[in-house]
Amino acid sequence: MKIKDLVNYWDKHARGRLTRDAYFMALSDQHHQRLEKLAAVYPMKTPQDLLRDLISASLDELETSFPYVQGTKVVAFDEDGFEIYEDEGLTPRFVSLSQKHIQTLKARQLESVA
């Protein structure tokens, strides 16, 4: 999700599964004030909800901004028959670590239910 898509997301009140992990942070006075203004615009969202959504959108955008680094291994061919090489940049590592972390979170959730 892009930052610019957050307004539509907030307007539709999309839902997602949340972890039980909490993070705490101190904001600068300027960012705190801007968050309070945003919360006034969207009174159905708490400042914590807004921060969670902003961080989620930022992480999604960050992942798509990693530069492609062409590897040596051909992984596919495009519609014109040209070779497509594996990405040796940050994206595959980030995706792999994300999947590993999701599996860990799911396992913890199952343990807490049992």
C-alpha positions as semicolon CSV with decimal commas, in nm:
position;residue;x (nm);y (nm);z (nm)
1;M;0,000;0,000;0,000
2;K;0,128;0,346;-0,084
3;I;0,116;0,636;0,158
4;K;-0,119;0,817;-0,080
5;D;-0,361;0,523;-0,061
6;L;-0,402;0,552;0,316
7;V;-0,686;0,801;0,294
8;N;-0,895;0,555;0,093
9;Y;-0,794;0,277;0,330
10;W;-0,897;0,478;0,634
11;D;-1,222;0,583;0,471
12;K;-1,315;0,218;0,413
13;H;-1,200;0,105;0,762
14;A;-1,015;-0,196;0,629
15;R;-0,931;-0,464;0,880
16;G;-0,636;-0,692;0,931
17;R;-0,501;-0,938;1,180
18;L;-0,289;-0,782;1,452
19;T;-0,006;-0,928;1,653
20;R;0,007;-0,895;2,029
21;D;0,347;-0,728;2,007
22;A;0,346;-0,359;2,096
23;Y;0,603;-0,096;2,011
24;F;0,641;0,234;2,189
25;M;0,802;0,547;2,049
26;A;0,851;0,910;2,130
27;L;0,756;1,157;1,859
28;S;0,895;1,502;1,804
29;D;0,660;1,784;1,902
30;Q;0,602;1,859;1,534
31;H;0,511;1,501;1,444
32;H;0,295;1,464;1,754
33;Q;0,102;1,775;1,655
34;R;0,056;1,648;1,300
35;L;-0,067;1,313;1,428
36;E;-0,320;1,487;1,652
37;K;-0,446;1,690;1,353
38;L;-0,480;1,372;1,149
39;A;-0,671;1,207;1,435
40;A;-0,908;1,504;1,436
41;V;-0,974;1,454;1,065
42;Y;-1,043;1,081;1,124
43;P;-1,212;1,066;1,466
44;M;-1,300;0,697;1,419
45;K;-0,928;0,616;1,417
46;T;-0,712;0,636;1,726
47;P;-0,365;0,788;1,699
48;Q;-0,231;0,433;1,749
49;D;-0,438;0,309;1,454
50;L;-0,309;0,592;1,238
51;L;0,053;0,523;1,336
52;R;0,012;0,152;1,264
53;D;-0,134;0,227;0,921
54;L;0,134;0,484;0,841
55;I;0,411;0,243;0,938
56;S;0,252;-0,041;0,740
57;A;0,221;0,173;0,429
58;S;0,576;0,301;0,471
59;L;0,715;-0,052;0,501
60;D;0,519;-0,164;0,192
61;E;0,651;0,132;-0,002
62;L;1,004;0,072;0,124
63;E;0,993;-0,290;0,005
64;T;0,892;-0,185;-0,347
65;S;1,164;0,081;-0,354
66;F;1,455;-0,162;-0,312
67;P;1,663;-0,150;-0,630
68;Y;1,676;-0,452;-0,856
69;V;2,024;-0,605;-0,871
70;Q;2,061;-0,841;-1,164
71;G;2,201;-1,179;-1,070
72;T;2,361;-1,440;-1,293
73;K;2,084;-1,703;-1,279
74;V;1,806;-1,694;-1,540
75;V;1,475;-1,752;-1,362
76;A;1,226;-1,693;-1,645
77;F;1,172;-1,557;-1,993
78;D;0,950;-1,261;-2,079
79;E;0,684;-1,264;-2,355
80;D;0,948;-1,169;-2,614
81;G;1,178;-1,452;-2,511
82;F;1,429;-1,233;-2,330
83;E;1,595;-1,371;-2,019
84;I;1,485;-1,254;-1,676
85;Y;1,757;-1,280;-1,416
86;E;1,715;-1,339;-1,044
87;D;1,722;-1,036;-0,818
88;E;2,029;-1,038;-0,593
89;G;1,933;-0,712;-0,425
90;L;1,759;-0,654;-0,094
91;T;1,410;-0,753;-0,210
92;P;1,450;-1,134;-0,203
93;R;1,621;-1,123;0,137
94;F;1,355;-0,891;0,277
95;V;1,075;-1,113;0,144
96;S;1,242;-1,425;0,285
97;L;1,290;-1,268;0,627
98;S;0,931;-1,139;0,622
99;Q;0,796;-1,488;0,549
100;K;1,012;-1,636;0,824
101;H;0,886;-1,376;1,070
102;I;0,522;-1,437;0,970
103;Q;0,566;-1,809;1,033
104;T;0,710;-1,733;1,378
105;L;0,414;-1,505;1,458
106;K;0,164;-1,769;1,343
107;A;0,332;-2,033;1,557
108;R;0,319;-1,803;1,862
109;Q;-0,050;-1,735;1,799
110;L;-0,124;-2,106;1,779
111;E;0,065;-2,167;2,102
112;S;-0,134;-1,897;2,281
113;V;-0,465;-2,048;2,167
114;A;-0,374;-2,399;2,279
